[in-house]
Structures are given as structure tokens and as C-alpha cells.
Amino acid sequence: MNRRRPPRSASAEELLTTLQQLTSRARREVELHQARVELAEVLQREMLPAALPARPGLQTAARYTPARSGLDIGGDWYDGFVLPDGALAFAIGDVQGHDVEAAAFMGQIRIAMRAIAATTTDPGEVLARTNDLLVSVGSGLFATCTFVRLDPDSRELSSARAGHVAAVWATADGRCGVTSDEGGLPLGIQAGERYPVTRRRLTAPGAFVLVTDGVVEGPSFPIDRGLDTVTRLVLARVGADAGELADAVLRAAEQTGHQDDAAVLVVRHGAAPGPDR
């Protein structure tokens, strides 16, 4: 008497209706996500500079590729522009997080950095003031970055680093290495951070290469191994055109099995008077 009747089994028609509803919802979510990915990619590419500055004896080139999976786009960027005193400025960076928000944050960094770099010749000051501005905005995002100032006449290269991966260099006389510049925290984390400046002269013909971690690091590919791979590649192709070298470095990222987006910026320089680098 107290036994409950078993629940009525759903009919085939009801199951089909439920399946159609779930399928429709899943399709809408996929389409929405894909739309966000495509928007992030468009924002990313439109915000990157159409061309980089160059001078006699100096070639520049940059490359960017989105993540393989399409899920992690919007974080990496590069930039290059001429400063009021004629020096050349270059920057490369990686925003924490991805998607449309990261692409927009990247645009804010680029605009802020360009404006600040026009008022000071010190790369560390450029990063410090950009950092304070980003902290004051309170977006909750942060970014690694390397900012470089290059005097095309003296070939003095001054750089500052905000938590970013080291740069790679090689010269035509067979020397090569990975920079060991002291750096500070990524941009957007803590106000008042200071960024030491490293100065070097590019006197021998060679190449100075900036990368993001998507080029040199992967799920099972440690960053030291990636930097070593890129260093040997740059040394082997140090006499190549800047664009060819940038393409080769970006192809090297395939070895890491990276799932992140990746960016490369190359400065090829000829000989300049003065002592060896």
C-alpha cells in the first residue's frame, strides 16, 4: 500500500526534445566563445603597429601568431616607434589572461607607454610611470614587458625589464648569449616599483631579439631550453635579413608545443665605431 509508483519513463519524443535544447544551448555558447576569440584576434592585430622604424645600418622586423587552440589569444604584443629626439623605441610584452579584456588592456599599455616615452629618455622611468598608471586604473590585470631605447648614431641600447623573459643576442664574429638584466615586477601589480636600466653598445654586426614566453616555453619544454634553442638559431642566421630571422625564430616556437600566443621582435644592426660589445 505504501509503495510509490515508479516515475514514468520519458518518451522518445521527450528525450529528443531535451537533446535538441541542450544541443542548441551548446551551439550558442560555442558561437559566443568563437565570436569573442575572433574579436580578440581582430583587436590584437589592429592594435599592433603596421610597420617598425628603421635606419641606415639597422633593420627591424616583428612577427605575431595566435595560440594554436584559439583559446589564449589577446595577450602578446610588440611595438616600435620614433622618439622626439630621433632615438628608436621598441617594446614587447605579454598580458596575463587572454580574450577581449587582455587585448584591450594591451592597447592601454601601448598608448600609455608611447605617451610617457615622449617625455623621458630613461627606459626604467617609462616602465615605472606606465606601471603606476595601470595600478591606478585597477583593472586587475598585469603584464610583463621589456622596453628598449636605441640611439641609431651611437648604437647605445638601453633597456628595462618588467618581469619579462630575457632577450637573445648574437654577433657576426661568433658571440651570442641571453641577457641577464636585472628587472622589476610585472606592470600593474604594485605602485612605486622601480626598473633598473641596462646599457650596451651594439658595435659589432649582429642581431638583438626580443621574444614572449610563447616562443621559448611550452607544457613540457622548459624556458632555459627554449632560450638556448633560439640563441643557437639566431647565431646561425645572424647575417640573414631581419624578416627572415624573425620568421625562423617564430617557427622555433613549434618545438615547444606552445598553447599560448607568441611574438618576436628583431633588431639587425651593422657595425658601429667603438669598442666591442
PDB file of C-alpha atoms in Angstrom:
ATOM      1  CA  MET A   1       0.000   0.000   0.000  1.00  0.00           C
ATOM      2  CA  ASN A   2       2.873   2.368   0.829  1.00  0.00           C
ATOM      3  CA  ARG A   3       4.912   1.571  -2.234  1.00  0.00           C
ATOM      4  CA  ARG A   4       5.337   4.543  -4.562  1.00  0.00           C
ATOM      5  CA  ARG A   5       4.725   4.209  -8.207  1.00  0.00           C
ATOM      6  CA  PRO A   6       7.973   4.305 -10.183  1.00  0.00           C
ATOM      7  CA  PRO A   7       8.500   7.531 -12.123  1.00  0.00           C
ATOM      8  CA  ARG A   8       7.181   7.457 -15.645  1.00  0.00           C
ATOM      9  CA  SER A   9       9.896   6.815 -18.192  1.00  0.00           C
ATOM     10  CA  ALA A  10      10.468   9.676 -20.586  1.00  0.00           C
ATOM     11  CA  SER A  11       9.178   9.059 -24.033  1.00  0.00           C
ATOM     12  CA  ALA A  12      11.461   9.065 -27.053  1.00  0.00           C
ATOM     13  CA  GLU A  13       9.874  12.326 -28.145  1.00  0.00           C
ATOM     14  CA  GLU A  14      10.634  13.994 -24.792  1.00  0.00           C
ATOM     15  CA  LEU A  15      14.232  12.772 -24.859  1.00  0.00           C
ATOM     16  CA  LEU A  16      14.660  14.092 -28.387  1.00  0.00           C
ATOM     17  CA  THR A  17      13.261  17.491 -27.371  1.00  0.00           C
ATOM     18  CA  THR A  18      15.631  17.692 -24.394  1.00  0.00           C
ATOM     19  CA  LEU A  19      18.577  16.710 -26.598  1.00  0.00           C
ATOM     20  CA  GLN A  20      17.686  19.389 -29.125  1.00  0.00           C
ATOM     21  CA  GLN A  21      17.506  22.039 -26.388  1.00  0.00           C
ATOM     22  CA  LEU A  22      20.907  21.033 -24.971  1.00  0.00           C
ATOM     23  CA  THR A  23      22.446  20.949 -28.424  1.00  0.00           C
ATOM     24  CA  SER A  24      21.049  24.384 -29.243  1.00  0.00           C
ATOM     25  CA  ARG A  25      22.391  25.820 -25.980  1.00  0.00           C
ATOM     26  CA  ALA A  26      25.823  24.286 -26.553  1.00  0.00           C
ATOM     27  CA  ARG A  27      25.891  25.683 -30.098  1.00  0.00           C
ATOM     28  CA  ARG A  28      25.039  29.175 -28.858  1.00  0.00           C
ATOM     29  CA  GLU A  29      27.816  29.004 -26.238  1.00  0.00           C
ATOM     30  CA  VAL A  30      30.344  27.812 -28.806  1.00  0.00           C
ATOM     31  CA  GLU A  31      29.318  30.555 -31.233  1.00  0.00           C
ATOM     32  CA  LEU A  32      29.556  33.181 -28.485  1.00  0.00           C
ATOM     33  CA  HIS A  33      33.005  31.972 -27.466  1.00  0.00           C
ATOM     34  CA  GLN A  34      34.169  31.852 -31.075  1.00  0.00           C
ATOM     35  CA  ALA A  35      32.887  35.390 -31.604  1.00  0.00           C
ATOM     36  CA  ARG A  36      34.910  36.578 -28.591  1.00  0.00           C
ATOM     37  CA  VAL A  37      38.023  34.821 -29.886  1.00  0.00           C
ATOM     38  CA  GLU A  38      37.596  36.375 -33.346  1.00  0.00           C
ATOM     39  CA  LEU A  39      37.007  39.813 -31.822  1.00  0.00           C
ATOM     40  CA  ALA A  40      40.117  39.447 -29.658  1.00  0.00           C
ATOM     41  CA  GLU A  41      42.189  38.464 -32.687  1.00  0.00           C
ATOM     42  CA  VAL A  42      40.920  41.434 -34.696  1.00  0.00           C
ATOM     43  CA  LEU A  43      41.625  43.810 -31.803  1.00  0.00           C
ATOM     44  CA  GLN A  44      45.065  42.287 -31.343  1.00  0.00           C
ATOM     45  CA  ARG A  45      46.110  42.610 -34.961  1.00  0.00           C
ATOM     46  CA  GLU A  46      44.622  46.084 -35.432  1.00  0.00           C
ATOM     47  CA  MET A  47      46.466  47.401 -32.362  1.00  0.00           C
ATOM     48  CA  LEU A  48      49.843  46.065 -33.452  1.00  0.00           C
ATOM     49  CA  PRO A  49      51.914  48.571 -35.484  1.00  0.00           C
ATOM     50  CA  ALA A  50      51.718  48.282 -39.252  1.00  0.00           C
ATOM     51  CA  ALA A  51      55.469  48.973 -39.558  1.00  0.00           C
ATOM     52  CA  LEU A  52      58.530  49.336 -37.351  1.00  0.00           C
ATOM     53  CA  PRO A  53      61.076  52.154 -37.554  1.00  0.00           C
ATOM     54  CA  ALA A  54      64.461  51.500 -39.159  1.00  0.00           C
ATOM     55  CA  ARG A  55      67.580  53.478 -40.003  1.00  0.00           C
ATOM     56  CA  PRO A  56      70.603  53.012 -42.278  1.00  0.00           C
ATOM     57  CA  GLY A  57      72.524  50.077 -40.851  1.00  0.00           C
ATOM     58  CA  LEU A  58      69.504  48.987 -38.776  1.00  0.00           C
ATOM     59  CA  GLN A  59      66.832  46.527 -39.893  1.00  0.00           C
ATOM     60  CA  THR A  60      63.772  45.702 -37.815  1.00  0.00           C
ATOM     61  CA  ALA A  61      61.040  43.098 -38.101  1.00  0.00           C
ATOM     62  CA  ALA A  62      58.361  41.585 -35.889  1.00  0.00           C
ATOM     63  CA  ARG A  63      56.009  38.641 -36.055  1.00  0.00           C
ATOM     64  CA  TYR A  64      52.943  37.544 -34.097  1.00  0.00           C
ATOM     65  CA  THR A  65      50.961  34.327 -34.134  1.00  0.00           C
ATOM     66  CA  PRO A  66      47.813  33.499 -32.134  1.00  0.00           C
ATOM     67  CA  ALA A  67      47.504  30.466 -29.897  1.00  0.00           C
ATOM     68  CA  ARG A  68      47.040  27.143 -31.652  1.00  0.00           C
ATOM     69  CA  SER A  69      43.882  26.334 -29.745  1.00  0.00           C
ATOM     70  CA  GLY A  70      42.299  29.734 -30.302  1.00  0.00           C
ATOM     71  CA  LEU A  71      41.617  29.966 -26.566  1.00  0.00           C
ATOM     72  CA  ASP A  72      44.589  32.011 -25.432  1.00  0.00           C
ATOM     73  CA  ILE A  73      44.656  34.902 -27.869  1.00  0.00           C
ATOM     74  CA  GLY A  74      44.959  38.536 -26.912  1.00  0.00           C
ATOM     75  CA  GLY A  75      47.927  38.640 -24.572  1.00  0.00           C
ATOM     76  CA  ASP A  76      51.132  39.230 -26.540  1.00  0.00           C
ATOM     77  CA  TRP A  77      52.128  42.436 -28.287  1.00  0.00           C
ATOM     78  CA  TYR A  78      55.089  44.349 -29.697  1.00  0.00           C
ATOM     79  CA  ASP A  79      55.650  47.973 -30.642  1.00  0.00           C
ATOM     80  CA  GLY A  80      58.212  50.231 -32.254  1.00  0.00           C
ATOM     81  CA  PHE A  81      58.240  53.993 -32.792  1.00  0.00           C
ATOM     82  CA  VAL A  82      60.485  57.027 -33.202  1.00  0.00           C
ATOM     83  CA  LEU A  83      61.045  59.228 -30.151  1.00  0.00           C
ATOM     84  CA  PRO A  84      61.131  63.055 -30.277  1.00  0.00           C
ATOM     85  CA  ASP A  85      64.948  63.137 -30.105  1.00  0.00           C
ATOM     86  CA  GLY A  86      65.334  60.699 -33.001  1.00  0.00           C
ATOM     87  CA  ALA A  87      66.024  57.607 -30.912  1.00  0.00           C
ATOM     88  CA  LEU A  88      64.084  54.420 -31.640  1.00  0.00           C
ATOM     89  CA  ALA A  89      61.855  52.763 -29.041  1.00  0.00           C
ATOM     90  CA  PHE A  90      60.879  49.101 -29.042  1.00  0.00           C
ATOM     91  CA  ALA A  91      58.680  47.166 -26.654  1.00  0.00           C
ATOM     92  CA  ILE A  92      57.406  43.638 -26.318  1.00  0.00           C
ATOM     93  CA  GLY A  93      55.091  42.229 -23.696  1.00  0.00           C
ATOM     94  CA  ASP A  94      52.588  39.660 -22.523  1.00  0.00           C
ATOM     95  CA  VAL A  95      49.333  40.394 -20.692  1.00  0.00           C
ATOM     96  CA  GLN A  96      48.186  37.954 -18.018  1.00  0.00           C
ATOM     97  CA  GLY A  97      44.931  36.474 -19.191  1.00  0.00           C
ATOM     98  CA  HIS A  98      43.523  36.410 -22.674  1.00  0.00           C
ATOM     99  CA  ASP A  99      40.428  37.158 -24.721  1.00  0.00           C
ATOM    100  CA  VAL A 100      38.963  40.595 -25.403  1.00  0.00           C
ATOM    101  CA  GLU A 101      39.852  42.062 -21.995  1.00  0.00           C
ATOM    102  CA  ALA A 102      43.538  41.232 -22.431  1.00  0.00           C
ATOM    103  CA  ALA A 103      43.602  42.696 -25.943  1.00  0.00           C
ATOM    104  CA  ALA A 104      42.033  45.917 -24.671  1.00  0.00           C
ATOM    105  CA  PHE A 105      44.471  46.075 -21.737  1.00  0.00           C
ATOM    106  CA  MET A 106      47.337  45.615 -24.179  1.00  0.00           C
ATOM    107  CA  GLY A 107      46.078  48.628 -26.112  1.00  0.00           C
ATOM    108  CA  GLN A 108      46.039  50.726 -22.941  1.00  0.00           C
ATOM    109  CA  ILE A 109      49.641  49.765 -22.192  1.00  0.00           C
ATOM    110  CA  ARG A 110      50.841  50.656 -25.678  1.00  0.00           C
ATOM    111  CA  ILE A 111      49.140  54.056 -25.649  1.00  0.00           C
ATOM    112  CA  ALA A 112      50.392  54.891 -22.152  1.00  0.00           C
ATOM    113  CA  MET A 113      53.929  53.779 -22.953  1.00  0.00           C
ATOM    114  CA  ARG A 114      54.114  55.820 -26.145  1.00  0.00           C
ATOM    115  CA  ALA A 115      52.909  58.953 -24.369  1.00  0.00           C
ATOM    116  CA  ILE A 116      55.280  58.541 -21.435  1.00  0.00           C
ATOM    117  CA  ALA A 117      58.297  57.646 -23.612  1.00  0.00           C
ATOM    118  CA  ALA A 118      57.915  61.009 -25.366  1.00  0.00           C
ATOM    119  CA  THR A 119      58.644  62.803 -22.083  1.00  0.00           C
ATOM    120  CA  THR A 120      61.623  60.877 -20.668  1.00  0.00           C
ATOM    121  CA  THR A 121      64.763  59.264 -22.074  1.00  0.00           C
ATOM    122  CA  ASP A 122      65.050  56.681 -19.296  1.00  0.00           C
ATOM    123  CA  PRO A 123      63.516  53.239 -20.094  1.00  0.00           C
ATOM    124  CA  GLY A 124      63.188  52.465 -16.385  1.00  0.00           C
ATOM    125  CA  GLU A 125      61.184  55.631 -15.878  1.00  0.00           C
ATOM    126  CA  VAL A 126      58.951  54.713 -18.816  1.00  0.00           C
ATOM    127  CA  LEU A 127      58.114  51.378 -17.192  1.00  0.00           C
ATOM    128  CA  ALA A 128      57.732  52.873 -13.701  1.00  0.00           C
ATOM    129  CA  ARG A 129      55.282  55.552 -14.798  1.00  0.00           C
ATOM    130  CA  THR A 130      53.363  53.134 -17.010  1.00  0.00           C
ATOM    131  CA  ASN A 131      53.124  50.748 -14.068  1.00  0.00           C
ATOM    132  CA  ASP A 132      51.786  53.430 -11.714  1.00  0.00           C
ATOM    133  CA  LEU A 133      49.189  54.445 -14.282  1.00  0.00           C
ATOM    134  CA  LEU A 134      47.991  50.861 -14.761  1.00  0.00           C
ATOM    135  CA  VAL A 135      47.804  50.271 -10.998  1.00  0.00           C
ATOM    136  CA  SER A 136      45.694  53.412 -10.615  1.00  0.00           C
ATOM    137  CA  VAL A 137      43.220  52.125 -13.216  1.00  0.00           C
ATOM    138  CA  GLY A 138      42.660  48.988 -11.133  1.00  0.00           C
ATOM    139  CA  SER A 139      41.796  46.612 -13.979  1.00  0.00           C
ATOM    140  CA  GLY A 140      43.004  43.551 -12.092  1.00  0.00           C
ATOM    141  CA  LEU A 141      45.253  42.523 -14.996  1.00  0.00           C
ATOM    142  CA  PHE A 142      49.032  42.721 -15.194  1.00  0.00           C
ATOM    143  CA  ALA A 143      51.623  42.393 -17.938  1.00  0.00           C
ATOM    144  CA  THR A 144      55.277  41.552 -18.396  1.00  0.00           C
ATOM    145  CA  CYS A 145      57.227  43.873 -20.681  1.00  0.00           C
ATOM    146  CA  THR A 146      60.661  44.825 -21.963  1.00  0.00           C
ATOM    147  CA  PHE A 147      61.183  48.406 -23.146  1.00  0.00           C
ATOM    148  CA  VAL A 148      64.217  49.299 -25.261  1.00  0.00           C
ATOM    149  CA  ARG A 149      65.622  52.655 -26.382  1.00  0.00           C
ATOM    150  CA  LEU A 150      68.177  52.587 -29.212  1.00  0.00           C
ATOM    151  CA  ASP A 151      70.277  55.559 -30.322  1.00  0.00           C
ATOM    152  CA  PRO A 152      70.817  54.944 -34.064  1.00  0.00           C
ATOM    153  CA  ASP A 153      74.003  57.053 -34.136  1.00  0.00           C
ATOM    154  CA  SER A 154      75.935  55.804 -31.107  1.00  0.00           C
ATOM    155  CA  ARG A 155      74.244  52.359 -31.207  1.00  0.00           C
ATOM    156  CA  GLU A 156      73.716  52.551 -27.459  1.00  0.00           C
ATOM    157  CA  LEU A 157      70.863  50.293 -26.464  1.00  0.00           C
ATOM    158  CA  SER A 158      69.218  50.975 -23.093  1.00  0.00           C
ATOM    159  CA  SER A 159      66.657  48.514 -21.789  1.00  0.00           C
ATOM    160  CA  ALA A 160      64.483  47.858 -18.752  1.00  0.00           C
ATOM    161  CA  ARG A 161      62.508  44.744 -17.941  1.00  0.00           C
ATOM    162  CA  ALA A 162      59.253  44.235 -16.028  1.00  0.00           C
ATOM    163  CA  GLY A 163      59.097  40.531 -15.276  1.00  0.00           C
ATOM    164  CA  HIS A 164      59.574  39.638 -18.929  1.00  0.00           C
ATOM    165  CA  VAL A 165      61.564  36.811 -20.490  1.00  0.00           C
ATOM    166  CA  ALA A 166      65.214  37.635 -21.294  1.00  0.00           C
ATOM    167  CA  ALA A 167      66.349  38.806 -24.731  1.00  0.00           C
ATOM    168  CA  VAL A 168      68.734  36.936 -27.048  1.00  0.00           C
ATOM    169  CA  TRP A 169      71.684  38.380 -28.965  1.00  0.00           C
ATOM    170  CA  ALA A 170      74.358  37.213 -31.403  1.00  0.00           C
ATOM    171  CA  THR A 171      77.126  38.852 -33.419  1.00  0.00           C
ATOM    172  CA  ALA A 172      78.672  38.016 -36.765  1.00  0.00           C
ATOM    173  CA  ASP A 173      82.029  37.221 -35.100  1.00  0.00           C
ATOM    174  CA  GLY A 174      80.508  34.180 -33.362  1.00  0.00           C
ATOM    175  CA  ARG A 175      79.475  35.513 -29.968  1.00  0.00           C
ATOM    176  CA  CYS A 176      75.988  35.004 -28.572  1.00  0.00           C
ATOM    177  CA  GLY A 177      74.083  34.932 -25.318  1.00  0.00           C
ATOM    178  CA  VAL A 178      70.981  35.590 -23.266  1.00  0.00           C
ATOM    179  CA  THR A 179      70.692  38.909 -21.439  1.00  0.00           C
ATOM    180  CA  SER A 180      70.801  38.800 -17.656  1.00  0.00           C
ATOM    181  CA  ASP A 181      69.427  42.274 -16.981  1.00  0.00           C
ATOM    182  CA  GLU A 182      68.020  42.908 -13.542  1.00  0.00           C
ATOM    183  CA  GLY A 183      64.290  43.601 -13.698  1.00  0.00           C
ATOM    184  CA  GLY A 184      61.271  44.547 -11.638  1.00  0.00           C
ATOM    185  CA  LEU A 185      57.754  43.236 -11.092  1.00  0.00           C
ATOM    186  CA  PRO A 186      55.307  42.952 -13.995  1.00  0.00           C
ATOM    187  CA  LEU A 187      53.319  46.085 -14.787  1.00  0.00           C
ATOM    188  CA  GLY A 188      50.077  46.640 -12.926  1.00  0.00           C
ATOM    189  CA  ILE A 189      50.849  44.806  -9.689  1.00  0.00           C
ATOM    190  CA  GLN A 190      52.371  47.273  -7.239  1.00  0.00           C
ATOM    191  CA  ALA A 191      52.697  51.041  -7.392  1.00  0.00           C
ATOM    192  CA  GLY A 192      56.101  52.611  -6.846  1.00  0.00           C
ATOM    193  CA  GLU A 193      58.055  49.753  -8.452  1.00  0.00           C
ATOM    194  CA  ARG A 194      61.462  50.656  -9.906  1.00  0.00           C
ATOM    195  CA  TYR A 195      63.040  49.161 -13.027  1.00  0.00           C
ATOM    196  CA  PRO A 196      66.849  49.138 -13.389  1.00  0.00           C
ATOM    197  CA  VAL A 197      68.290  50.107 -16.763  1.00  0.00           C
ATOM    198  CA  THR A 198      70.974  48.119 -18.584  1.00  0.00           C
ATOM    199  CA  ARG A 199      73.060  49.840 -21.266  1.00  0.00           C
ATOM    200  CA  ARG A 200      75.085  48.161 -24.007  1.00  0.00           C
ATOM    201  CA  ARG A 201      76.630  49.265 -27.296  1.00  0.00           C
ATOM    202  CA  LEU A 202      75.918  47.328 -30.463  1.00  0.00           C
ATOM    203  CA  THR A 203      79.293  47.839 -32.096  1.00  0.00           C
ATOM    204  CA  ALA A 204      79.715  44.536 -33.956  1.00  0.00           C
ATOM    205  CA  PRO A 205      77.296  43.461 -36.708  1.00  0.00           C
ATOM    206  CA  GLY A 206      74.634  41.207 -35.243  1.00  0.00           C
ATOM    207  CA  ALA A 207      71.080  40.844 -34.006  1.00  0.00           C
ATOM    208  CA  PHE A 208      69.187  41.657 -30.820  1.00  0.00           C
ATOM    209  CA  VAL A 209      65.997  39.610 -30.455  1.00  0.00           C
ATOM    210  CA  LEU A 210      63.059  40.108 -28.098  1.00  0.00           C
ATOM    211  CA  VAL A 211      60.502  37.314 -27.620  1.00  0.00           C
ATOM    212  CA  THR A 212      57.495  36.426 -25.489  1.00  0.00           C
ATOM    213  CA  ASP A 213      57.380  33.220 -23.466  1.00  0.00           C
ATOM    214  CA  GLY A 214      55.165  31.522 -26.059  1.00  0.00           C
ATOM    215  CA  VAL A 215      58.278  31.332 -28.256  1.00  0.00           C
ATOM    216  CA  VAL A 216      60.567  29.661 -25.728  1.00  0.00           C
ATOM    217  CA  GLU A 217      58.351  27.795 -23.275  1.00  0.00           C
ATOM    218  CA  GLY A 218      55.744  25.040 -23.546  1.00  0.00           C
ATOM    219  CA  PRO A 219      53.912  22.490 -21.390  1.00  0.00           C
ATOM    220  CA  SER A 220      56.912  20.138 -21.351  1.00  0.00           C
ATOM    221  CA  PHE A 221      59.556  22.495 -22.766  1.00  0.00           C
ATOM    222  CA  PRO A 222      61.448  24.491 -20.090  1.00  0.00           C
ATOM    223  CA  ILE A 223      62.243  28.124 -20.786  1.00  0.00           C
ATOM    224  CA  ASP A 224      66.029  27.642 -20.452  1.00  0.00           C
ATOM    225  CA  ARG A 225      65.940  25.058 -23.220  1.00  0.00           C
ATOM    226  CA  GLY A 226      63.832  27.361 -25.360  1.00  0.00           C
ATOM    227  CA  LEU A 227      66.187  30.306 -24.900  1.00  0.00           C
ATOM    228  CA  ASP A 228      69.150  28.099 -25.761  1.00  0.00           C
ATOM    229  CA  THR A 229      67.392  26.918 -28.929  1.00  0.00           C
ATOM    230  CA  VAL A 230      66.639  30.480 -30.029  1.00  0.00           C
ATOM    231  CA  THR A 231      70.168  31.655 -29.189  1.00  0.00           C
ATOM    232  CA  ARG A 232      71.738  28.984 -31.390  1.00  0.00           C
ATOM    233  CA  LEU A 233      69.262  29.745 -34.166  1.00  0.00           C
ATOM    234  CA  VAL A 234      69.979  33.489 -34.062  1.00  0.00           C
ATOM    235  CA  LEU A 235      73.725  32.832 -34.135  1.00  0.00           C
ATOM    236  CA  ALA A 236      73.358  30.509 -37.141  1.00  0.00           C
ATOM    237  CA  ARG A 237      71.267  33.086 -39.044  1.00  0.00           C
ATOM    238  CA  VAL A 238      72.815  36.284 -37.725  1.00  0.00           C
ATOM    239  CA  GLY A 239      73.568  37.513 -41.249  1.00  0.00           C
ATOM    240  CA  ALA A 240      70.026  36.958 -42.506  1.00  0.00           C
ATOM    241  CA  ASP A 241      67.504  39.661 -43.283  1.00  0.00           C
ATOM    242  CA  ALA A 242      65.590  40.804 -40.186  1.00  0.00           C
ATOM    243  CA  GLY A 243      62.307  39.454 -41.550  1.00  0.00           C
ATOM    244  CA  GLU A 244      63.817  36.066 -42.363  1.00  0.00           C
ATOM    245  CA  LEU A 245      65.326  35.864 -38.897  1.00  0.00           C
ATOM    246  CA  ALA A 246      62.003  36.772 -37.265  1.00  0.00           C
ATOM    247  CA  ASP A 247      60.245  34.060 -39.282  1.00  0.00           C
ATOM    248  CA  ALA A 248      62.839  31.480 -38.249  1.00  0.00           C
ATOM    249  CA  VAL A 249      62.562  32.368 -34.568  1.00  0.00           C
ATOM    250  CA  LEU A 250      58.774  32.164 -34.684  1.00  0.00           C
ATOM    251  CA  ARG A 251      58.973  28.734 -36.345  1.00  0.00           C
ATOM    252  CA  ALA A 252      61.180  27.588 -33.474  1.00  0.00           C
ATOM    253  CA  ALA A 253      58.189  28.088 -31.178  1.00  0.00           C
ATOM    254  CA  GLU A 254      56.643  24.985 -32.764  1.00  0.00           C
ATOM    255  CA  GLN A 255      59.206  22.875 -30.913  1.00  0.00           C
ATOM    256  CA  THR A 256      57.817  23.918 -27.548  1.00  0.00           C
ATOM    257  CA  GLY A 257      54.307  22.639 -28.228  1.00  0.00           C
ATOM    258  CA  HIS A 258      53.137  26.045 -27.018  1.00  0.00           C
ATOM    259  CA  GLN A 259      49.457  26.723 -26.423  1.00  0.00           C
ATOM    260  CA  ASP A 260      49.954  30.446 -25.859  1.00  0.00           C
ATOM    261  CA  ASP A 261      50.243  33.162 -28.491  1.00  0.00           C
ATOM    262  CA  ALA A 262      53.754  34.225 -29.442  1.00  0.00           C
ATOM    263  CA  ALA A 263      55.586  37.359 -30.603  1.00  0.00           C
ATOM    264  CA  VAL A 264      59.089  38.109 -31.881  1.00  0.00           C
ATOM    265  CA  LEU A 265      60.867  41.433 -32.474  1.00  0.00           C
ATOM    266  CA  VAL A 266      64.243  41.529 -34.246  1.00  0.00           C
ATOM    267  CA  VAL A 267      66.758  44.382 -34.496  1.00  0.00           C
ATOM    268  CA  ARG A 268      69.537  43.651 -37.022  1.00  0.00           C
ATOM    269  CA  HIS A 269      72.460  46.032 -36.737  1.00  0.00           C
ATOM    270  CA  GLY A 270      75.591  46.643 -38.725  1.00  0.00           C
ATOM    271  CA  ALA A 271      78.995  47.658 -37.399  1.00  0.00           C
ATOM    272  CA  ALA A 272      79.436  50.879 -35.444  1.00  0.00           C
ATOM    273  CA  PRO A 273      82.625  52.614 -34.264  1.00  0.00           C
ATOM    274  CA  GLY A 274      83.775  51.922 -30.732  1.00  0.00           C
ATOM    275  CA  PRO A 275      84.972  49.036 -28.565  1.00  0.00           C
ATOM    276  CA  ASP A 276      83.498  45.548 -28.913  1.00  0.00           C
ATOM    277  CA  ARG A 277      80.101  44.886 -27.461  1.00  0.00           C
TER     278      ARG A 277
END
